[in-house]
C-alpha positions as CSV (number, residue, x, y, z in Angstrom):
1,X,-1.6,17.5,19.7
2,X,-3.9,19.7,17.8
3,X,-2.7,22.7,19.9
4,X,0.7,21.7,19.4
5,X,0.7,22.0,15.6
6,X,-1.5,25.1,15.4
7,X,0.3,27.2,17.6
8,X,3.5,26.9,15.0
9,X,4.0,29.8,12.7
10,X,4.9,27.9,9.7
11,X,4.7,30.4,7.1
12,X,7.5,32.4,9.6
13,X,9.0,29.5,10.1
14,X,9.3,28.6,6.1
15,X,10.0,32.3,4.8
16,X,13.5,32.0,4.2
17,X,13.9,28.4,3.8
18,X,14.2,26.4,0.5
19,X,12.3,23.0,0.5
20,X,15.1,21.0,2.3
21,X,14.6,23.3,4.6
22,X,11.2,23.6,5.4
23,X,10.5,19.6,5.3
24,X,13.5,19.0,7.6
25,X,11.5,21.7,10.1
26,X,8.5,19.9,9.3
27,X,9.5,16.7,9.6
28,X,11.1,17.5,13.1
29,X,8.1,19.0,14.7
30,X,5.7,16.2,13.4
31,X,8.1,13.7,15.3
32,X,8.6,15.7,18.1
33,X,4.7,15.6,18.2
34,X,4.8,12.1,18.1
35,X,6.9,11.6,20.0
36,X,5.4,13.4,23.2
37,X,2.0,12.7,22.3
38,X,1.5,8.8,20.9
39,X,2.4,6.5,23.5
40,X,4.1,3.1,22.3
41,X,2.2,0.1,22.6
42,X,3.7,-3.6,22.2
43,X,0.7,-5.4,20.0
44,X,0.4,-8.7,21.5
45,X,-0.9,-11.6,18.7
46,X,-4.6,-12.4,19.4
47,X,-6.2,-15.6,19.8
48,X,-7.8,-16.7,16.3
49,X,-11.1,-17.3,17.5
50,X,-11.0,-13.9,19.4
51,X,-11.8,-12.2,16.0
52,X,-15.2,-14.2,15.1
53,X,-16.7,-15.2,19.0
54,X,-19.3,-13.5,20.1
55,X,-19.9,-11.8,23.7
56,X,-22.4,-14.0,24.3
57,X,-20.7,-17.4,23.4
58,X,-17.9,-16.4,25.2
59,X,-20.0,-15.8,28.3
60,X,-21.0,-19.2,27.7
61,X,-17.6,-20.7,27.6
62,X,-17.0,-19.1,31.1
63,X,-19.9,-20.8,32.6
64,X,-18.4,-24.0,31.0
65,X,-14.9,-23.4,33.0
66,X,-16.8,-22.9,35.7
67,X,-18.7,-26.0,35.8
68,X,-16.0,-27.7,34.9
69,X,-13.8,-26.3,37.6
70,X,-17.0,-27.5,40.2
71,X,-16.4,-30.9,38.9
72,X,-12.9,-31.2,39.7
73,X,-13.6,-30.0,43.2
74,X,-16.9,-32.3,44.1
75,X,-16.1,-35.2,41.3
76,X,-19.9,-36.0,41.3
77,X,-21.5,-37.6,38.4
78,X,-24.0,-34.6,38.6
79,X,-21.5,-32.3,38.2
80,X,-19.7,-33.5,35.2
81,X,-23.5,-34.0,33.5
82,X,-24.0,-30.6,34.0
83,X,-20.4,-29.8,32.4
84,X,-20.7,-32.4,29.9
85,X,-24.4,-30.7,28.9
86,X,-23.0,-27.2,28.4
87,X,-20.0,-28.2,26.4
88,X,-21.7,-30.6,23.7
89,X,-24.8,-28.6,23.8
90,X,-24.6,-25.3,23.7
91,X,-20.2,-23.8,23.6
92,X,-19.8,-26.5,20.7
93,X,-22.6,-25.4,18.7
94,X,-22.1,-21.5,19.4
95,X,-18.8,-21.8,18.4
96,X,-19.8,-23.4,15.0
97,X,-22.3,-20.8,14.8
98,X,-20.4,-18.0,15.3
99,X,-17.3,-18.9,13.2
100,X,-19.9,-20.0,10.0
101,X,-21.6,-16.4,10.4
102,X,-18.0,-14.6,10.7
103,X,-16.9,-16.6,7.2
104,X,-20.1,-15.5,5.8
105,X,-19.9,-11.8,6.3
106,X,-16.2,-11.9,5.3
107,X,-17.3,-13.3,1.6
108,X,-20.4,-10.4,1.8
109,X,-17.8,-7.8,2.6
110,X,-15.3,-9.1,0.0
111,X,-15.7,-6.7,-2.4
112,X,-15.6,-3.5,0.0
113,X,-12.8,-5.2,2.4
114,X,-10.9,-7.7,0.6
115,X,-7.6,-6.2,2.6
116,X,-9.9,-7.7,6.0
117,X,-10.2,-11.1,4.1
118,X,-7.3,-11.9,3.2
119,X,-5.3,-10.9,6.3
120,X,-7.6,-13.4,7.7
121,X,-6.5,-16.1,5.6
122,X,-3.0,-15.2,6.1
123,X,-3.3,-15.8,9.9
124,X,-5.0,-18.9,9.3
125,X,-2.0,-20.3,7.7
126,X,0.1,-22.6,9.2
127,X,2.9,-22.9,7.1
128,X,4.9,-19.0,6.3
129,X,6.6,-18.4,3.4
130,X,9.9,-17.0,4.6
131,X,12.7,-16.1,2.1
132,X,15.7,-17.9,3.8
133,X,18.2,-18.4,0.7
134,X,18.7,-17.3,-2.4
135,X,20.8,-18.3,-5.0
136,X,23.9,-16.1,-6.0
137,X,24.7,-16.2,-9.8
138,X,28.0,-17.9,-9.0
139,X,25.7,-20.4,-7.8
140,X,26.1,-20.1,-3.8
141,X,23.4,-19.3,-1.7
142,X,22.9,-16.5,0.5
143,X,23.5,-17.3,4.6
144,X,21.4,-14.6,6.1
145,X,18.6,-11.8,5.7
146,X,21.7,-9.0,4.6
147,X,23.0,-11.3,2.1
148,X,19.6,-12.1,0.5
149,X,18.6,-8.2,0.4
150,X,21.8,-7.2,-1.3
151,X,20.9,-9.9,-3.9
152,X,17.9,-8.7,-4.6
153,X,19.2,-5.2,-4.4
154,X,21.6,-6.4,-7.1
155,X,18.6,-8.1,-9.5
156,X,16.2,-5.8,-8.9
157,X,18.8,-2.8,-10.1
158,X,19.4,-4.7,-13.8
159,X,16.0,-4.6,-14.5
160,X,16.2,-0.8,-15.1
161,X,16.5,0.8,-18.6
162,X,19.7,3.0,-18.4
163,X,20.5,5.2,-21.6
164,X,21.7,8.3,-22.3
165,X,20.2,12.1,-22.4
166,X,17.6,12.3,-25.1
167,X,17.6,15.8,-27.0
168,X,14.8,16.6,-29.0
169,X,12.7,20.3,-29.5
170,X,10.2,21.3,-26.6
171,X,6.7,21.4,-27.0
172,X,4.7,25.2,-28.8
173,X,1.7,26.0,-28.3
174,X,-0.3,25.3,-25.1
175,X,0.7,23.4,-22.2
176,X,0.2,22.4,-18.4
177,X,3.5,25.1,-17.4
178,X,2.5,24.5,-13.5
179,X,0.5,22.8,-11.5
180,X,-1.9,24.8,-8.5
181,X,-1.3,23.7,-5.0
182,X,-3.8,25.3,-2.7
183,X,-4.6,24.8,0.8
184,X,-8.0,23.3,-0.2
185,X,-6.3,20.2,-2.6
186,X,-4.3,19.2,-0.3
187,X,-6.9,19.0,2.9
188,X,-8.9,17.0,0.4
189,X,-5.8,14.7,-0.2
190,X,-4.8,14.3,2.9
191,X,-8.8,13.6,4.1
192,X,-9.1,10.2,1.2
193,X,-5.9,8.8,2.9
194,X,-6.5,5.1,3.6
195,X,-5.5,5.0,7.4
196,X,-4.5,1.1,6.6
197,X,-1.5,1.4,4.5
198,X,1.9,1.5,5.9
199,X,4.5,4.4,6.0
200,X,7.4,5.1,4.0
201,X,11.2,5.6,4.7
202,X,10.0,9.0,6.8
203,X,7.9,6.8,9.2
204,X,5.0,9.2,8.8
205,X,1.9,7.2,8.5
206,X,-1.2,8.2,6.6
207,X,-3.7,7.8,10.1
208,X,-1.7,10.5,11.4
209,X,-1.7,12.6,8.5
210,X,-5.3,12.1,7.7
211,X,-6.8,12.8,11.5
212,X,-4.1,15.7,11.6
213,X,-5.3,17.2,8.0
214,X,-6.5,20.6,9.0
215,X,-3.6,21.3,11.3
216,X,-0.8,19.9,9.0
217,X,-2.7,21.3,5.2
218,X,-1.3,25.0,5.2
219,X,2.9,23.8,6.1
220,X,2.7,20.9,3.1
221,X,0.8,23.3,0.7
222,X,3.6,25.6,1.9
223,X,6.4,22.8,1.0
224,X,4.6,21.1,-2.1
225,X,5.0,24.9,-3.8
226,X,8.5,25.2,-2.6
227,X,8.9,22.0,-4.0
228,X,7.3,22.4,-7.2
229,X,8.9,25.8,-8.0
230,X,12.2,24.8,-7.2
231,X,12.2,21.4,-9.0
232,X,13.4,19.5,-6.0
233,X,12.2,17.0,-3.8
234,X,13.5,16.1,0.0
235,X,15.9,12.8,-0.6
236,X,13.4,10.8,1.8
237,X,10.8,11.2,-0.6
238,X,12.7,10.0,-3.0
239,X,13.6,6.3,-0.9
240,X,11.3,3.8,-0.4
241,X,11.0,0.2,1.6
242,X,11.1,-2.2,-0.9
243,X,9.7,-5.7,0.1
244,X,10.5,-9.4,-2.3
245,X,7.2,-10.4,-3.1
246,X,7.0,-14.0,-4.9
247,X,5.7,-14.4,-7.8
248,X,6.6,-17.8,-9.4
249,X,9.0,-20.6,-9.8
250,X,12.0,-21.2,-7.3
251,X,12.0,-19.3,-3.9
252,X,16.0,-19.8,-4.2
253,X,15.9,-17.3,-7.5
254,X,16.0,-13.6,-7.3
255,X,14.4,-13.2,-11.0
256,X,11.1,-14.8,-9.1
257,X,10.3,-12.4,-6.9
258,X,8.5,-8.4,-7.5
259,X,9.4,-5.2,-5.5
260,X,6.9,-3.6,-3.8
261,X,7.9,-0.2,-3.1
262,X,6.7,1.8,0.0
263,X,7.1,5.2,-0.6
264,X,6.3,8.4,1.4
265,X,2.9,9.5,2.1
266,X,3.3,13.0,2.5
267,X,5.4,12.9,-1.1
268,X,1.9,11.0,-2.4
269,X,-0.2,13.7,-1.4
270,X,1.6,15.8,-4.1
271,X,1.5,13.0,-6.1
272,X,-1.9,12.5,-6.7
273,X,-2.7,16.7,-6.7
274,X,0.0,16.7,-9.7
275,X,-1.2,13.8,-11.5
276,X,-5.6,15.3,-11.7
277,X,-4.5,18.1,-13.1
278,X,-1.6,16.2,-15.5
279,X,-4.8,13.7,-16.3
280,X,-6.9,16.7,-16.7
281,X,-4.9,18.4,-19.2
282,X,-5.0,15.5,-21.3
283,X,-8.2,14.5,-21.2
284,X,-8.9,18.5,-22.2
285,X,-6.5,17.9,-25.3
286,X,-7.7,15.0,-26.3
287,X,-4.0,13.4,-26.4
288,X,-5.2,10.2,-24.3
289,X,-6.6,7.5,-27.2
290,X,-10.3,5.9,-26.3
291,X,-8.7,2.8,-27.2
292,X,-6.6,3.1,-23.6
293,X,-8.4,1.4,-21.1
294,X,-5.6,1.0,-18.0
295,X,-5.1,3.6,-15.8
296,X,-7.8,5.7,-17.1
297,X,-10.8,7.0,-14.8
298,X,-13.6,5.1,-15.3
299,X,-12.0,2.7,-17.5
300,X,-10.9,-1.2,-16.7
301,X,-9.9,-4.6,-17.8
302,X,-13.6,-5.0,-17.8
303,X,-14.7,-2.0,-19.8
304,X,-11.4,-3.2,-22.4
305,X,-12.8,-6.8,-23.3
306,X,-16.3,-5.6,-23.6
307,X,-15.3,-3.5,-26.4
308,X,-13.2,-6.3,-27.9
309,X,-15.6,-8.5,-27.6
310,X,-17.9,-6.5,-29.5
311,X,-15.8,-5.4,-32.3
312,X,-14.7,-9.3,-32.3
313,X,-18.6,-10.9,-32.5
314,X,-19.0,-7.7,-34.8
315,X,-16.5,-8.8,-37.5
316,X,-17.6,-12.4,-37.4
317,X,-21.3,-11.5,-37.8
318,X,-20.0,-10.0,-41.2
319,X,-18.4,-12.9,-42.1
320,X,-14.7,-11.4,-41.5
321,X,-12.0,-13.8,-39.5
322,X,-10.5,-12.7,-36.4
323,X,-6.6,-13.1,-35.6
324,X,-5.5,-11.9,-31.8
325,X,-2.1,-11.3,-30.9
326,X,-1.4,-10.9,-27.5
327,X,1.7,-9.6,-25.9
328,X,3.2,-10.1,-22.2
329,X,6.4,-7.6,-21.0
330,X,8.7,-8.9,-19.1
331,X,8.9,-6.7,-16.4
332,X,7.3,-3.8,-17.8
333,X,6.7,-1.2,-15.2
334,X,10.6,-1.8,-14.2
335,X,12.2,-1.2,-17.4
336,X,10.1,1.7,-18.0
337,X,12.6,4.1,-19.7
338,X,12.4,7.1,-17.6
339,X,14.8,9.3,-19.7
340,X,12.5,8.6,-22.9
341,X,9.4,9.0,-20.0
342,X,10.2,12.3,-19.3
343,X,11.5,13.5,-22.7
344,X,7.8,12.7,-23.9
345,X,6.1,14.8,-21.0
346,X,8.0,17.4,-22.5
347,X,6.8,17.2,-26.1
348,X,3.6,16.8,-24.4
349,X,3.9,20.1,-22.5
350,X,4.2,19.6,-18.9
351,X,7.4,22.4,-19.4
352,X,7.0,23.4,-15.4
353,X,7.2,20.0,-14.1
354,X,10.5,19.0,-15.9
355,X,12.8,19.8,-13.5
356,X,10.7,18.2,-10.0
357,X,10.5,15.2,-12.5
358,X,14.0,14.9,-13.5
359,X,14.9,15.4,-9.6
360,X,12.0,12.7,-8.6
361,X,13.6,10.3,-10.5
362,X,15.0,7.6,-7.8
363,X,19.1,6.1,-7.8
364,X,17.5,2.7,-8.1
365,X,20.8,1.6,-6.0
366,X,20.0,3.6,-2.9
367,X,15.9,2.8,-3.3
368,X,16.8,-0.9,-3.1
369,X,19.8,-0.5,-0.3
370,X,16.2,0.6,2.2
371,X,15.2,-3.2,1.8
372,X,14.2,-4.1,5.2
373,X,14.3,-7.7,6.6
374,X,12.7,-9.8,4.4
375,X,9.5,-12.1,4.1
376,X,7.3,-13.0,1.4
377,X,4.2,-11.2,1.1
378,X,4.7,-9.4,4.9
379,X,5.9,-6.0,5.4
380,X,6.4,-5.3,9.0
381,X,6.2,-1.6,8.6
């Protein structure tokens, strides 16, 4: 595979192209790789106890069959002691051994593999949480998997914050005017991937991207400049696999249930080399407050109530009352204004970005049309 993808001559290959052009050649010679190289495989469900028994209790369990199966053939007394001894003394006991050791290291491991732990509970589960109806808002509920999707589809849409072109002066004085993609950022993206998490609507999945990340680095840089210098984005990157996620209340209502978007990986990669240097910028300017605690390197819902706390026991040491007012937004990451959004990123400076931004911004209508088939809190991709 490795051969495959270095013998192209992508910068050849790109020259003339805009960036539709050069991810649709990408995109074809990455499945055409796949598609020769990585065989199919149909992932049968394993036993539960396969994931915690040892080799050596299940050694032991074989050597229980077999005495058993001796039994059955010479129906001695002697026999069935012997079968009786190994299965009360010694498969019972392993098995309890094993399983209480396997729970152990999955609490010890919690903190560095809490995906691991909770997939395990999930399988342990006997009753799944399927979304089966929901309720229309003339009051009728949905019959199948389509009909609940488009009414989500529907809900999820309203929750946006439409309104109309903001005009305002741009930004003097200094500014991040464009962002530096080199061949070295994104080989160190594509190299922190987490080989776990699922693919977007381009069904390229991060494990391939990250073992393929010194073949694949020079055609993405080669597409994430096109991309940035043209302002435009390929439309698959701008899709994503939305999956209902409950979150309270009524399984029957829509306004219970979160999108969780999954979104290209390749489109991430650029994601996370435009956002350093946008966070770097600011943190240069100073234009982040220290009195923002989320989404700030370093900083925490931890790091946040520490410092309340101490300007709270602080106050009340000098005899000062304290009033707290706390504040919960409805669904506050989906009403995000992203006209106003992007209006401030231009007072702010980030002039070269403008355009990828405005293009980057998603027809919630289409993002929500890629629902798949839908279960709660299980995405099959």
């Amino acid at each position: 595979m490795n051969l495959t993808l270095n013998s192209v001559n992508w910068r050849e290959k790109f020259e003339t192209e805009n960036v539709l052009g050069a991810w649709t050649i990408f995109w074809d010679t990455i499945n055409e790789v796949c598609d020769q190289y990585i065989p199919l495989k149909k992932v049968r469900e394993k036993n539960r106890k396969s994931e915690w028994i040892t080799k050596k209790t299940t050694k032991m369990i074989k050597k229980r069959n077999k005495a058993w199966n001796k039994y059955r053939t010479t129906n001695s007394d002697s026999d069935y002691k012997a079968y009786k001894e190994l299965r009360r003394n010694k498969v019972v006991k392993f098995i309890h051994r094993d399983k209480t050791d396997y729970h152990r290291k999955l609490i010890q491991n919690f903190k560095h593999r809490p995906k691991q732990v909770y997939s395990y509970i999930n399988k342990m589960r006997t009753v799944k949480n399927k979304i089966s109806h929901i309720i229309r808002q003339d009051g009728s509920p949905t019959v199948d998997d389509q009909e609940a999707a488009s009414e989500l589809c529907s809900c999820f849409s309203t929750h946006f914050t439409l309104e109309e072109d903001l005009t305002n002066p741009l930004s003097s004085g200094s500014g991040l005017h464009k962002v530096s993609v080199t061949e070295d950022h994104v080989l160190q993206t594509l190299l922190k991937l987490k080989p776990d998490k699922s693919p977007g609507p381009d069904n390229i999945h991060p494990m391939f991207l990250r073992e393929t990340a010194y073949n694949i680095a020079l055609p993405l840089t080669l597409i994430f400049r096109k991309s940035l210098g043209e302002g435009m984005l390929p439309e698959v990157w701008k899709c994503a696999n939305i999956t209902p996620i409950h979150k309270k209340g009524l399984r029957s209502e829509a306004e219970n249930y979160r999108p969780i978007s999954l979104t290209s990986a390749v489109c991430k990669v650029l994601e996370t080399i435009v956002k350093k240097q946008m966070t770097t910028y600011l943190d240069s300017e100073g234009i982040i407050t220290n009195h923002q605690h989320g989404f700030v390197r370093g900083r925490s819902c931890l790091t946040n109530l520490l410092q309340v706390f101490e300007d709270w026991t602080s106050n009340l040491d000098e005899g000062y009352g304290v009033d707290v007012i706390y504040l919960d937004y409805k669904k506050t990451f989906d009403t995000v204004p992203h006209k106003r959004l992007v209006n401030k990123m231009e007072h702010l400076g980030f002039i070269g970005l403008l355009n990828w931004l405005k293009d980057g911004r998603t027809d919630v209508q289409k993002q929500c049309l890629l629902l798949p088939s839908i279960r709660s809190g299980h995405n099959k991709n």
